[in-house]
mmCIF file of N, CA and C in Angstrom:
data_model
loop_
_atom_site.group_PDB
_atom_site.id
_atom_site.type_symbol
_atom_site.label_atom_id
_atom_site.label_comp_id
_atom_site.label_asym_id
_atom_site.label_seq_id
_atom_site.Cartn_x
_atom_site.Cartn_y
_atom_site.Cartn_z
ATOM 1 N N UNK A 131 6.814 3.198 -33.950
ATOM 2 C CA UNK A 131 5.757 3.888 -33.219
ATOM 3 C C UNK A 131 6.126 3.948 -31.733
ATOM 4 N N UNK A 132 5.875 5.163 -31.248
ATOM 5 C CA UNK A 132 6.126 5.365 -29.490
ATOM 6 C C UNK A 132 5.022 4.527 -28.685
ATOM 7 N N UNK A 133 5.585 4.330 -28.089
ATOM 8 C CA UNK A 133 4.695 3.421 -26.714
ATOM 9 C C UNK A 133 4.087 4.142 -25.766
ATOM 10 N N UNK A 134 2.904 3.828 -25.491
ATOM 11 C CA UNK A 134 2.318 4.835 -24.782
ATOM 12 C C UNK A 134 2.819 4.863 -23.296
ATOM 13 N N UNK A 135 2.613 5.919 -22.948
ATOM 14 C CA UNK A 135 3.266 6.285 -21.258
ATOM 15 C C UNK A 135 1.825 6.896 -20.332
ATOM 16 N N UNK A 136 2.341 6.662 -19.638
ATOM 17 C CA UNK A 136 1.042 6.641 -18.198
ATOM 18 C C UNK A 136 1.561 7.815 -17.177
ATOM 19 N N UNK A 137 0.284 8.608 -17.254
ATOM 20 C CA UNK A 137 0.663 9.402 -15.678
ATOM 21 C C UNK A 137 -0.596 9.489 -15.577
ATOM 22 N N UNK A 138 -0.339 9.861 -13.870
ATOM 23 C CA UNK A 138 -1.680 9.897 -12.812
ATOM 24 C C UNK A 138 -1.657 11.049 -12.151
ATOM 25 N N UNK A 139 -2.640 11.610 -11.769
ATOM 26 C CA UNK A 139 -3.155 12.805 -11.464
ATOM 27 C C UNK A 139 -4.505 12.316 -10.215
ATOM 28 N N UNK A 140 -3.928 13.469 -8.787
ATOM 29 C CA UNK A 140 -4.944 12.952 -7.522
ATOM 30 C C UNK A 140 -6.118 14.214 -7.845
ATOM 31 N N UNK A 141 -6.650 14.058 -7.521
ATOM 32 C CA UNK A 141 -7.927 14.762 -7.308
ATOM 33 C C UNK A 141 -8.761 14.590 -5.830
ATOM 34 N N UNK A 142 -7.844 15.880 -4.870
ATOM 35 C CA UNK A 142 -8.640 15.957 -3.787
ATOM 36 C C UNK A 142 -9.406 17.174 -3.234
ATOM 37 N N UNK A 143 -11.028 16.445 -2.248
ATOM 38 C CA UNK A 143 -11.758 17.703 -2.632
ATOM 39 C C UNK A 143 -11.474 17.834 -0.781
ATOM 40 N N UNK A 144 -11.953 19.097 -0.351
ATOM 41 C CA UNK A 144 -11.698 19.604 1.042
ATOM 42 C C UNK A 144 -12.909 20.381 1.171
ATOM 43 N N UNK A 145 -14.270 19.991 1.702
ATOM 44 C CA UNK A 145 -15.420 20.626 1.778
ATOM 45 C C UNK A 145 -15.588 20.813 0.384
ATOM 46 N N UNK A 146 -15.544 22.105 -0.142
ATOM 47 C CA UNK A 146 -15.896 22.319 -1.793
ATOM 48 C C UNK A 146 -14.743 22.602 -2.093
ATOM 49 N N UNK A 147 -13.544 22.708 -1.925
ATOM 50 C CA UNK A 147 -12.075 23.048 -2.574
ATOM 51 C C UNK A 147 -11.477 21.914 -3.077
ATOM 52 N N UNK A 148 -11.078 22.094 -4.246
ATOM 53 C CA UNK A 148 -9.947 21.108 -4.491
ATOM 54 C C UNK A 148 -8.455 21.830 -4.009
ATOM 55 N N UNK A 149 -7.725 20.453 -3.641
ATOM 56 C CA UNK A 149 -6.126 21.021 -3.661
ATOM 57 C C UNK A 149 -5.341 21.168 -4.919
ATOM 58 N N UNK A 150 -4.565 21.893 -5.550
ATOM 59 C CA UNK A 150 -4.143 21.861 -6.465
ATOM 60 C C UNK A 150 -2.241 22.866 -5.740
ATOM 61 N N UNK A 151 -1.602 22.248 -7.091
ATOM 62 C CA UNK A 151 -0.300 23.470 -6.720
ATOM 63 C C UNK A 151 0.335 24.050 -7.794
ATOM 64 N N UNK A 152 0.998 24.918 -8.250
ATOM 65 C CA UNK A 152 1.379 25.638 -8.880
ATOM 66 C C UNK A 152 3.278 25.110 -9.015
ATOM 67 N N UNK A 153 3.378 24.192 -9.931
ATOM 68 C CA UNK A 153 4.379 23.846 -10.807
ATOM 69 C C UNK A 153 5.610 24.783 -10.487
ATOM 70 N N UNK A 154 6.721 24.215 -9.961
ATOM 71 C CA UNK A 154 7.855 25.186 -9.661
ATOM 72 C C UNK A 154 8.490 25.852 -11.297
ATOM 73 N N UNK A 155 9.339 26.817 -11.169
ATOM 74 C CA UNK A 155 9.220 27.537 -12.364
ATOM 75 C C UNK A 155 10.348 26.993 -13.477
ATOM 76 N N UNK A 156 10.900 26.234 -12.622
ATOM 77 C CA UNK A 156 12.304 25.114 -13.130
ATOM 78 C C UNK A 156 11.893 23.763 -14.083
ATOM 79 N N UNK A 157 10.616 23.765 -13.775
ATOM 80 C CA UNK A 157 9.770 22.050 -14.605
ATOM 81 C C UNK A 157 8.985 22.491 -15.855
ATOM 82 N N UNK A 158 9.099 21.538 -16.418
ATOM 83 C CA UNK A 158 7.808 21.732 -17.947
ATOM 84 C C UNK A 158 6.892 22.183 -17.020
ATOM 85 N N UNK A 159 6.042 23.182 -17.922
ATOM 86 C CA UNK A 159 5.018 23.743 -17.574
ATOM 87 C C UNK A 159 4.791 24.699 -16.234
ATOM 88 N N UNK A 160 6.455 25.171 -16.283
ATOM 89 C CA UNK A 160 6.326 26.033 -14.605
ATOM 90 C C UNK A 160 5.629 26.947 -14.606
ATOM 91 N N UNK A 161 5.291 27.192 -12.912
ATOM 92 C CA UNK A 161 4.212 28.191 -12.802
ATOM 93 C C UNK A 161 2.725 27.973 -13.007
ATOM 94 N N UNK A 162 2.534 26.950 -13.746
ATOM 95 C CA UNK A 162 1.455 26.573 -14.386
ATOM 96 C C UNK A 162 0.714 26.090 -13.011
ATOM 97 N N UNK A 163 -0.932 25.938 -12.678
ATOM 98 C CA UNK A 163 -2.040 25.467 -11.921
ATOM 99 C C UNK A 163 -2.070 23.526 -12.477
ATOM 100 N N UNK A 164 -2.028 22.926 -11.110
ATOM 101 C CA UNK A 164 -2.632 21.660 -12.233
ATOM 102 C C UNK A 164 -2.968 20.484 -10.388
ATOM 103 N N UNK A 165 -3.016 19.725 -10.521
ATOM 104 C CA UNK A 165 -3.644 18.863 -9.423
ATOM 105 C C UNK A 165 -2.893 18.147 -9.593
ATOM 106 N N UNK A 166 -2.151 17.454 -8.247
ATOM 107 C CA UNK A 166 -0.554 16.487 -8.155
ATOM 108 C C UNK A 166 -0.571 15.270 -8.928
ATOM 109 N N UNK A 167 0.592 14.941 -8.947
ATOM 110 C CA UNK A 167 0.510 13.777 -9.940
ATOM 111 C C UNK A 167 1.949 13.649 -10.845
ATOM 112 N N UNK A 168 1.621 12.558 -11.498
ATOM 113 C CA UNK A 168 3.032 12.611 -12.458
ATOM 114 C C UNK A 168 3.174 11.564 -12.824
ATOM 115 N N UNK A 169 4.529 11.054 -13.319
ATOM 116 C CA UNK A 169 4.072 9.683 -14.809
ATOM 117 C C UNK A 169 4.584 8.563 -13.736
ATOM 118 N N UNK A 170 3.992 7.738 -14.199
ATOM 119 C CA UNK A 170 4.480 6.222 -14.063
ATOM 120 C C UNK A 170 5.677 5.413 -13.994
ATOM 121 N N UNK A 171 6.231 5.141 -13.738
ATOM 122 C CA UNK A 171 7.399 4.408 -13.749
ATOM 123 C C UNK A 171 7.509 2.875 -13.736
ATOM 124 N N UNK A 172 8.450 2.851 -14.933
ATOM 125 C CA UNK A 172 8.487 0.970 -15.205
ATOM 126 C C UNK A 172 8.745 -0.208 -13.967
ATOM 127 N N UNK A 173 7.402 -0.942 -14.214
ATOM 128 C CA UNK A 173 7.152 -1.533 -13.066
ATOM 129 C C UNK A 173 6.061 -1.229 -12.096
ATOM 130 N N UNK A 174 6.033 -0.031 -12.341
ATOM 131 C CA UNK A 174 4.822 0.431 -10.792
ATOM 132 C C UNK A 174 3.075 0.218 -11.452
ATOM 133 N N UNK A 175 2.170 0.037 -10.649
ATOM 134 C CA UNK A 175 1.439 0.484 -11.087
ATOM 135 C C UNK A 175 0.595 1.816 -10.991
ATOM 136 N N UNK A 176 -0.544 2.457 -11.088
ATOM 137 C CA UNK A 176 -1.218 3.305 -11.394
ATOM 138 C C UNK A 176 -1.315 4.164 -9.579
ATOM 139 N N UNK A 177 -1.999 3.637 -8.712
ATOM 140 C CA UNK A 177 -1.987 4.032 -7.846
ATOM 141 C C UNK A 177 -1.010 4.370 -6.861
ATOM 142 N N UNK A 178 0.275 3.044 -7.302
ATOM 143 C CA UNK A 178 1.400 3.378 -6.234
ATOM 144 C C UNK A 178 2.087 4.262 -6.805
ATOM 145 N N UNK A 179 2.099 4.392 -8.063
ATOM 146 C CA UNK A 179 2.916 5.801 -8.764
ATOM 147 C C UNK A 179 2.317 7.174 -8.216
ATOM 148 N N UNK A 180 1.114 7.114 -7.756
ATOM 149 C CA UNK A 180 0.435 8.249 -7.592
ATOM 150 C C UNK A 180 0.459 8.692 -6.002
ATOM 151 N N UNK A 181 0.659 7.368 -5.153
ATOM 152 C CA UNK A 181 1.153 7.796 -3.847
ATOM 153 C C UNK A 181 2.527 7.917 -3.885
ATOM 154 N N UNK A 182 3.617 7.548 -4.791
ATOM 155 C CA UNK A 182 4.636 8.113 -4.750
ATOM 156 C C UNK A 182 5.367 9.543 -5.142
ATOM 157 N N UNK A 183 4.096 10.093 -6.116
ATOM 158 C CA UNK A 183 4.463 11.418 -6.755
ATOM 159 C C UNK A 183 3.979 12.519 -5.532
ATOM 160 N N UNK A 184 2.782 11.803 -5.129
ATOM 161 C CA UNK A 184 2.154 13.381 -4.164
ATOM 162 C C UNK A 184 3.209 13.322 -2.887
ATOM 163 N N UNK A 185 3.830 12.365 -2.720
ATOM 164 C CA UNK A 185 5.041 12.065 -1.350
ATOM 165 C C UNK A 185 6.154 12.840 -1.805
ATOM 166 N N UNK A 186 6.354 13.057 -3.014
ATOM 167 C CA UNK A 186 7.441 13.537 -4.115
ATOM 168 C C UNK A 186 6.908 14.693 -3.627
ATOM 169 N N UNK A 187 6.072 15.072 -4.259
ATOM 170 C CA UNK A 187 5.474 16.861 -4.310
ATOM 171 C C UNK A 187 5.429 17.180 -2.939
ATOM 172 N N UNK A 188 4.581 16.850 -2.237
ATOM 173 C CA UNK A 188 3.654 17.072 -1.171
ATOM 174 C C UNK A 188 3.907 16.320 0.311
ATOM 175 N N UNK A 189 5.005 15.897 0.553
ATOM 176 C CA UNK A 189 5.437 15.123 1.630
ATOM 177 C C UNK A 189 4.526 14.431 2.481
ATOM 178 N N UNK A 190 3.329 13.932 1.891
ATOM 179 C CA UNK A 190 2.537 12.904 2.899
ATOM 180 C C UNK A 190 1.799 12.208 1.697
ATOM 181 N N UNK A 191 1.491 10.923 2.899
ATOM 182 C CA UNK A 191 0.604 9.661 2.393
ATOM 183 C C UNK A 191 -0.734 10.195 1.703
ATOM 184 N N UNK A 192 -1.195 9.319 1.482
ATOM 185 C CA UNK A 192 -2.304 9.595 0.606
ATOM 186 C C UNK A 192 -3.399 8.052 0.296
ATOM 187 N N UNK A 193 -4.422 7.782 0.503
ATOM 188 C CA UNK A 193 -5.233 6.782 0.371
ATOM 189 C C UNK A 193 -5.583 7.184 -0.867
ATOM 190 N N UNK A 194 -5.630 6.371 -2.240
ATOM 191 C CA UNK A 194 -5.892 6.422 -3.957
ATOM 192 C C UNK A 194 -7.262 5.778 -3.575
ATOM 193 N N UNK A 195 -8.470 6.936 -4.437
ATOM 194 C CA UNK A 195 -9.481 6.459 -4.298
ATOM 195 C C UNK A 195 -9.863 5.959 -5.831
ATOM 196 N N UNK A 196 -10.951 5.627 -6.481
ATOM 197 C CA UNK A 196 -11.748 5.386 -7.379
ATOM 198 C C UNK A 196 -10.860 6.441 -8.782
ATOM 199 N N UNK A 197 -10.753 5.786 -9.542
ATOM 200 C CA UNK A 197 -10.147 6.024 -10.770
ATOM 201 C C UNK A 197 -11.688 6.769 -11.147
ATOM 202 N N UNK A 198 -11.348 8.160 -12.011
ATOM 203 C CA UNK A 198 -12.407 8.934 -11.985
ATOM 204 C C UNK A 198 -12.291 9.155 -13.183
ATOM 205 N N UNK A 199 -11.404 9.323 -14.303
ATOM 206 C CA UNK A 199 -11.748 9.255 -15.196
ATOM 207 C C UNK A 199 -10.303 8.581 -16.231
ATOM 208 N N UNK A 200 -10.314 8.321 -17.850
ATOM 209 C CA UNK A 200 -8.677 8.488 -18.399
ATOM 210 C C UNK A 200 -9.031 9.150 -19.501
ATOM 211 N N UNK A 201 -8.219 9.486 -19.683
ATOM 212 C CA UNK A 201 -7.837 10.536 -21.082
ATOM 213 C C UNK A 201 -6.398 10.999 -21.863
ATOM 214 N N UNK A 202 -6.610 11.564 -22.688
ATOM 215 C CA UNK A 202 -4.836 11.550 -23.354
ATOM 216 C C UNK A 202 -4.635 12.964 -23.135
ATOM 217 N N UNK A 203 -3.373 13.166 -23.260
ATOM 218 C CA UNK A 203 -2.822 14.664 -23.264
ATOM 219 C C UNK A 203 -2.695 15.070 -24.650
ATOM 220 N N UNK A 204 -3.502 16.443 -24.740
ATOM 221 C CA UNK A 204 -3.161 17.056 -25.836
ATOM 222 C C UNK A 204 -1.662 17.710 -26.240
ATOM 223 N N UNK A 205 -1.077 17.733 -25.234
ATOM 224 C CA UNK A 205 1.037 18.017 -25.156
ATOM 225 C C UNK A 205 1.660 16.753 -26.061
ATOM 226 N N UNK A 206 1.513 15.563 -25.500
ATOM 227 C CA UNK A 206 2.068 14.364 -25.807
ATOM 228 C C UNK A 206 1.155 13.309 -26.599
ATOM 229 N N UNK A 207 1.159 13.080 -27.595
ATOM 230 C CA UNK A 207 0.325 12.126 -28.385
ATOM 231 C C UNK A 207 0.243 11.024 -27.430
ATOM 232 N N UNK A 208 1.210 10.075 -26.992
ATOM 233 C CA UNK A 208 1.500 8.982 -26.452
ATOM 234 C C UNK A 208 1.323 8.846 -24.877
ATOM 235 N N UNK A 209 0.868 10.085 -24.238
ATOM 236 C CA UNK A 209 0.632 10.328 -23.059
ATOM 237 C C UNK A 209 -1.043 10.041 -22.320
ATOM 238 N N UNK A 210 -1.511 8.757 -21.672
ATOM 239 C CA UNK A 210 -2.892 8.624 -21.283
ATOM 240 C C UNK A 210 -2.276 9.138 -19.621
ATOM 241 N N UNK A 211 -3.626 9.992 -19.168
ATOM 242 C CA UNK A 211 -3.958 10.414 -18.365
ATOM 243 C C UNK A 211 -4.646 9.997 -17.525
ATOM 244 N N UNK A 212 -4.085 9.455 -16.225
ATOM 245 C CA UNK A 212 -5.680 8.351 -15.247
ATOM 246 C C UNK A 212 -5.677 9.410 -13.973
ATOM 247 N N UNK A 213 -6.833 9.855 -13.851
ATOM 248 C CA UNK A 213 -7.591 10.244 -13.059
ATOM 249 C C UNK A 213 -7.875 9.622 -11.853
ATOM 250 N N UNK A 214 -7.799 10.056 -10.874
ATOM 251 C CA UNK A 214 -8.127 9.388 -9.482
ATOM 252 C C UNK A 214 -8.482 10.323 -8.478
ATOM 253 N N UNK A 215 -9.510 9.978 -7.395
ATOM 254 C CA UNK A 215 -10.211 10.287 -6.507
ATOM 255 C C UNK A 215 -8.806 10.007 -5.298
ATOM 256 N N UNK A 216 -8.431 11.157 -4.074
ATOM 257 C CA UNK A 216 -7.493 11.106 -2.900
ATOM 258 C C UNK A 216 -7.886 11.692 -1.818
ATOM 259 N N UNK A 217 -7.874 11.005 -0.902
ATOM 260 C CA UNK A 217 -8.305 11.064 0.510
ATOM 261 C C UNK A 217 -6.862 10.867 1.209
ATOM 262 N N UNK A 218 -7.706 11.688 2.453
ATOM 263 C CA UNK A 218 -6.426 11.439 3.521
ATOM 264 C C UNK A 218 -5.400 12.481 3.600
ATOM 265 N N UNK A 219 -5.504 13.847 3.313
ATOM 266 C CA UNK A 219 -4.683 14.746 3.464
ATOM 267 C C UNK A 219 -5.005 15.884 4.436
ATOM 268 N N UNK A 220 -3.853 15.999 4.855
ATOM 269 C CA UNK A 220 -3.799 16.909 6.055
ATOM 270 C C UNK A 220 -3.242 17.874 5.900
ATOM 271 N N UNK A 221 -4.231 19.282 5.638
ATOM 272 C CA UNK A 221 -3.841 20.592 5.275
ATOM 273 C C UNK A 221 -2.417 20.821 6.511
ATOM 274 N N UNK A 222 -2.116 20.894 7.478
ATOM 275 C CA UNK A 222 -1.379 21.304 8.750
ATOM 276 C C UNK A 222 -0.183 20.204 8.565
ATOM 277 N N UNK A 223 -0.049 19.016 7.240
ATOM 278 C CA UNK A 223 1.037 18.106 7.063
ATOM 279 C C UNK A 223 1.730 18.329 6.257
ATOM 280 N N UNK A 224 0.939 19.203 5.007
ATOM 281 C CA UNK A 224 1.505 19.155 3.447
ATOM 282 C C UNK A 224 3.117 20.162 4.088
ATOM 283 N N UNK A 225 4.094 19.146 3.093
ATOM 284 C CA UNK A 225 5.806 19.734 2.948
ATOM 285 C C UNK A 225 6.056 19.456 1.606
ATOM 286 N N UNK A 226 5.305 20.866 0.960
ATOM 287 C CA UNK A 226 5.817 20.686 -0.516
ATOM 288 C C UNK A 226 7.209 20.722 -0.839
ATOM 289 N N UNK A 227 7.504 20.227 -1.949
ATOM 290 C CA UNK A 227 8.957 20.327 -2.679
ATOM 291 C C UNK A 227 9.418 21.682 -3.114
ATOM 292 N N UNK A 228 10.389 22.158 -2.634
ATOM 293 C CA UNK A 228 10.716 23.569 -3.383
ATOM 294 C C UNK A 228 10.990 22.992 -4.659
ATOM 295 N N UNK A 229 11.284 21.805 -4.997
ATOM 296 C CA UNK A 229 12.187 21.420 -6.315
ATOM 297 C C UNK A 229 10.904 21.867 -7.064
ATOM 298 N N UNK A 230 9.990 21.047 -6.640
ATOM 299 C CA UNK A 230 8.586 20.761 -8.006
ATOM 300 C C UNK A 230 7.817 21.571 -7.319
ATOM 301 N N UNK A 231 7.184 22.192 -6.391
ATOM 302 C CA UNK A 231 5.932 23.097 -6.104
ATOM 303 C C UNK A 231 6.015 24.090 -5.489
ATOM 304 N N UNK A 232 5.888 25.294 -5.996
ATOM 305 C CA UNK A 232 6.273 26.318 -5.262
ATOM 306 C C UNK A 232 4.551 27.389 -4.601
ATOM 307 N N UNK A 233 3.677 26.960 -4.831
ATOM 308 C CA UNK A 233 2.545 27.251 -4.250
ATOM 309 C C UNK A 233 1.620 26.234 -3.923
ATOM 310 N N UNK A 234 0.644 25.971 -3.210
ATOM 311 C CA UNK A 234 -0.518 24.920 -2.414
ATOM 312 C C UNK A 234 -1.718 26.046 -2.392
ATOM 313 N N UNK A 235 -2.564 25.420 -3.178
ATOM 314 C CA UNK A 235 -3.750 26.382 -3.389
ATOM 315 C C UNK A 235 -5.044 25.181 -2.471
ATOM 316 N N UNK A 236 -6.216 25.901 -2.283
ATOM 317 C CA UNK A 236 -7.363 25.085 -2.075
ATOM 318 C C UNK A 236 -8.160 25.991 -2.781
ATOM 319 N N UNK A 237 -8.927 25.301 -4.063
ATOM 320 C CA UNK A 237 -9.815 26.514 -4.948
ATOM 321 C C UNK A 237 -10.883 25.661 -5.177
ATOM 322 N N UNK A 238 -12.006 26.378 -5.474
ATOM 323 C CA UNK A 238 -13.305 25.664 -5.376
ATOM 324 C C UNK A 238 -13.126 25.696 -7.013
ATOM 325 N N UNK A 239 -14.110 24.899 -7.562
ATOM 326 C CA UNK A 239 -14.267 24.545 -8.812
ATOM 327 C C UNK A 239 -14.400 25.716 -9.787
ATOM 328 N N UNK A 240 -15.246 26.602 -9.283
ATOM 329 C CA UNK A 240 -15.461 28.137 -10.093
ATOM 330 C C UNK A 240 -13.964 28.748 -10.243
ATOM 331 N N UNK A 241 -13.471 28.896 -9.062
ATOM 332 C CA UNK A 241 -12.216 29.708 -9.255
ATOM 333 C C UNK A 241 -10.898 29.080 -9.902
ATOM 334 N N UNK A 242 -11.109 27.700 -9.864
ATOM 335 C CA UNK A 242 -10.104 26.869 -10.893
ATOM 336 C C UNK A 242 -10.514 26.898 -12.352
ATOM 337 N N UNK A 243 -11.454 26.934 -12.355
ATOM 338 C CA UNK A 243 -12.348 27.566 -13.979
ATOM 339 C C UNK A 243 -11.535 28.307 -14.594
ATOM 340 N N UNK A 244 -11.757 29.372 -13.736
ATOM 341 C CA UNK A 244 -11.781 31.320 -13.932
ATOM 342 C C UNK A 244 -9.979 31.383 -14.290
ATOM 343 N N UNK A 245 -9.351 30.692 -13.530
ATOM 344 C CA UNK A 245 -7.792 30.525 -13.130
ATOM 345 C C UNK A 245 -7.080 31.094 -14.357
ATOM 346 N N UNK A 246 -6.048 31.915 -14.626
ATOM 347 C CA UNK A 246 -5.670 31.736 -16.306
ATOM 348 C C UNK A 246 -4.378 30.841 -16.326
ATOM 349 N N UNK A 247 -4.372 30.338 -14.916
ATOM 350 C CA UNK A 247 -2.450 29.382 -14.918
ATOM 351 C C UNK A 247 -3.036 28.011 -14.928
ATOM 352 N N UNK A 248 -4.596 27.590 -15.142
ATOM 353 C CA UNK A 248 -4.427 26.466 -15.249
ATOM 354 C C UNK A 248 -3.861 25.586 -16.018
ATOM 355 N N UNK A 249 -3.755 24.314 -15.863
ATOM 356 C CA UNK A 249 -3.172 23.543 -17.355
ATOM 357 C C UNK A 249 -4.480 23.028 -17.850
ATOM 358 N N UNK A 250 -4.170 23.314 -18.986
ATOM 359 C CA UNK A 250 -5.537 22.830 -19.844
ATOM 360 C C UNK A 250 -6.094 21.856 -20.209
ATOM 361 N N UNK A 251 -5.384 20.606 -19.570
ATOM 362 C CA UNK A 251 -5.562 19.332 -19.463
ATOM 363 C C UNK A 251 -6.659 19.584 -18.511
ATOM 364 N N UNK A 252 -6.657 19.908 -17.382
ATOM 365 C CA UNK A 252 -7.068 20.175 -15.771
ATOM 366 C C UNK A 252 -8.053 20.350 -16.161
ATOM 367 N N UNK A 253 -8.244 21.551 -17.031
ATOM 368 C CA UNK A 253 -9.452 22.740 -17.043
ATOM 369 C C UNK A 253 -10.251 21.448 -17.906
ATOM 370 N N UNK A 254 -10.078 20.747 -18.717
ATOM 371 C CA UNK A 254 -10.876 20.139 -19.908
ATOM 372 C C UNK A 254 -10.983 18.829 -18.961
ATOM 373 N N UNK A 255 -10.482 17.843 -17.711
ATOM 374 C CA UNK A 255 -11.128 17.485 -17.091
ATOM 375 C C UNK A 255 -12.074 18.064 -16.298
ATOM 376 N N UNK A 256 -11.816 19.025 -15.655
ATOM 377 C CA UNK A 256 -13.008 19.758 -15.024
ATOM 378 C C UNK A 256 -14.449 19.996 -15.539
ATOM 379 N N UNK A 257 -14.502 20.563 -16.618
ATOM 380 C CA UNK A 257 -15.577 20.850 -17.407
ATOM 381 C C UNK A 257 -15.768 19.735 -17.885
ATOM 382 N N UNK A 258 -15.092 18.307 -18.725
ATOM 383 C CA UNK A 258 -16.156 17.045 -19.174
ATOM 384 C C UNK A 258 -16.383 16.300 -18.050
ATOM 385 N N UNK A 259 -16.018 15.866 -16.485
ATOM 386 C CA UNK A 259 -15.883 14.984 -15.720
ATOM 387 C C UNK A 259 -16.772 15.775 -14.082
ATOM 388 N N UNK A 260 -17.407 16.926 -14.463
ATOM 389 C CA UNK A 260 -17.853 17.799 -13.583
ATOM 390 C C UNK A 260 -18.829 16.808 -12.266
ATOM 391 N N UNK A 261 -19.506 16.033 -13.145
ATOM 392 C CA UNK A 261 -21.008 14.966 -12.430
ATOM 393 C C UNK A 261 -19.757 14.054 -11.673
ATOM 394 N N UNK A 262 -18.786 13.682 -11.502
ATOM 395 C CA UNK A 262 -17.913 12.808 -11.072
ATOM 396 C C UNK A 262 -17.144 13.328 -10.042
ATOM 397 N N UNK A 263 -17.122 14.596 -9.719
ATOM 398 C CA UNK A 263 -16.525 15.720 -8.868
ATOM 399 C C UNK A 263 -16.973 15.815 -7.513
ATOM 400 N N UNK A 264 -18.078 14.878 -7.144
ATOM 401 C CA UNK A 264 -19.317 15.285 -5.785
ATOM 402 C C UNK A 264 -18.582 14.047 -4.952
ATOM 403 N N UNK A 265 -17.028 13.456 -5.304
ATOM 404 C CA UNK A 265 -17.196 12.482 -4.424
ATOM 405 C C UNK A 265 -16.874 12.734 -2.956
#
């Protein structure tokens, strides 16, 4: 039996926008809409993996707030999903990765809905975890 694997996903809001970016076209799931993040690595835990991925993506720090929700990926059987609340970003700082992100969106909740590039992980936190979204 496979062992389960861990990735984390930030969730930051900007007045009513979340940040989200659009997956370079070279990675699983390119092109695709989804909110930064990425798996775990042996040894780390949950939050420092998650300030290390958006530093990866997104070239700045990041304060990990309140674990907001977990869940599994419907892609990967063995894949749990932890959710987290991120503060501390500075629209005038972000230096995305050409490697991994080739767009930086700020979309309010309706228009990440509506989106058809979201990942559907995203979209199915959005809609069950909505009351958890006001932080």
């Amino acid at each position: 039996m496979e062992s389960t694997r861990d990735a984390v996903i930030g969730v930051c809001r900007l007045n009513r926008d979340f940040l989200v970016i659009r997956r370079a076209a070279s990675l699983r799931a390119g092109g695709k809409l989804c909110f930064p993040g990425g798996h775990v690595e042996a040894g780390e835990c949950n939050e420092s993996a998650l300030r290390r991925e958006i530093f990866e993506e997104l070239g700045v720090d990041v304060v990990v707030g309140n674990k907001l929700a977990e869940t599994w990926s419907l892609a990967s059987v063995n894949l749990r999903l932890n959710w987290y609340s991120i503060d501390g970003i500075e629209t005038d700082k972000l230096r995305p990765s050409r490697y991994e992100v080739s767009e930086v969106y700020w979309l309010s909740y309706n228009e990440l809905l509506m989106h058809g590039d979201l990942l559907s992980s995203n979209r199915d936190f959005l809609i069950s975890y909505r009351d958890l979204l006001d932080f």
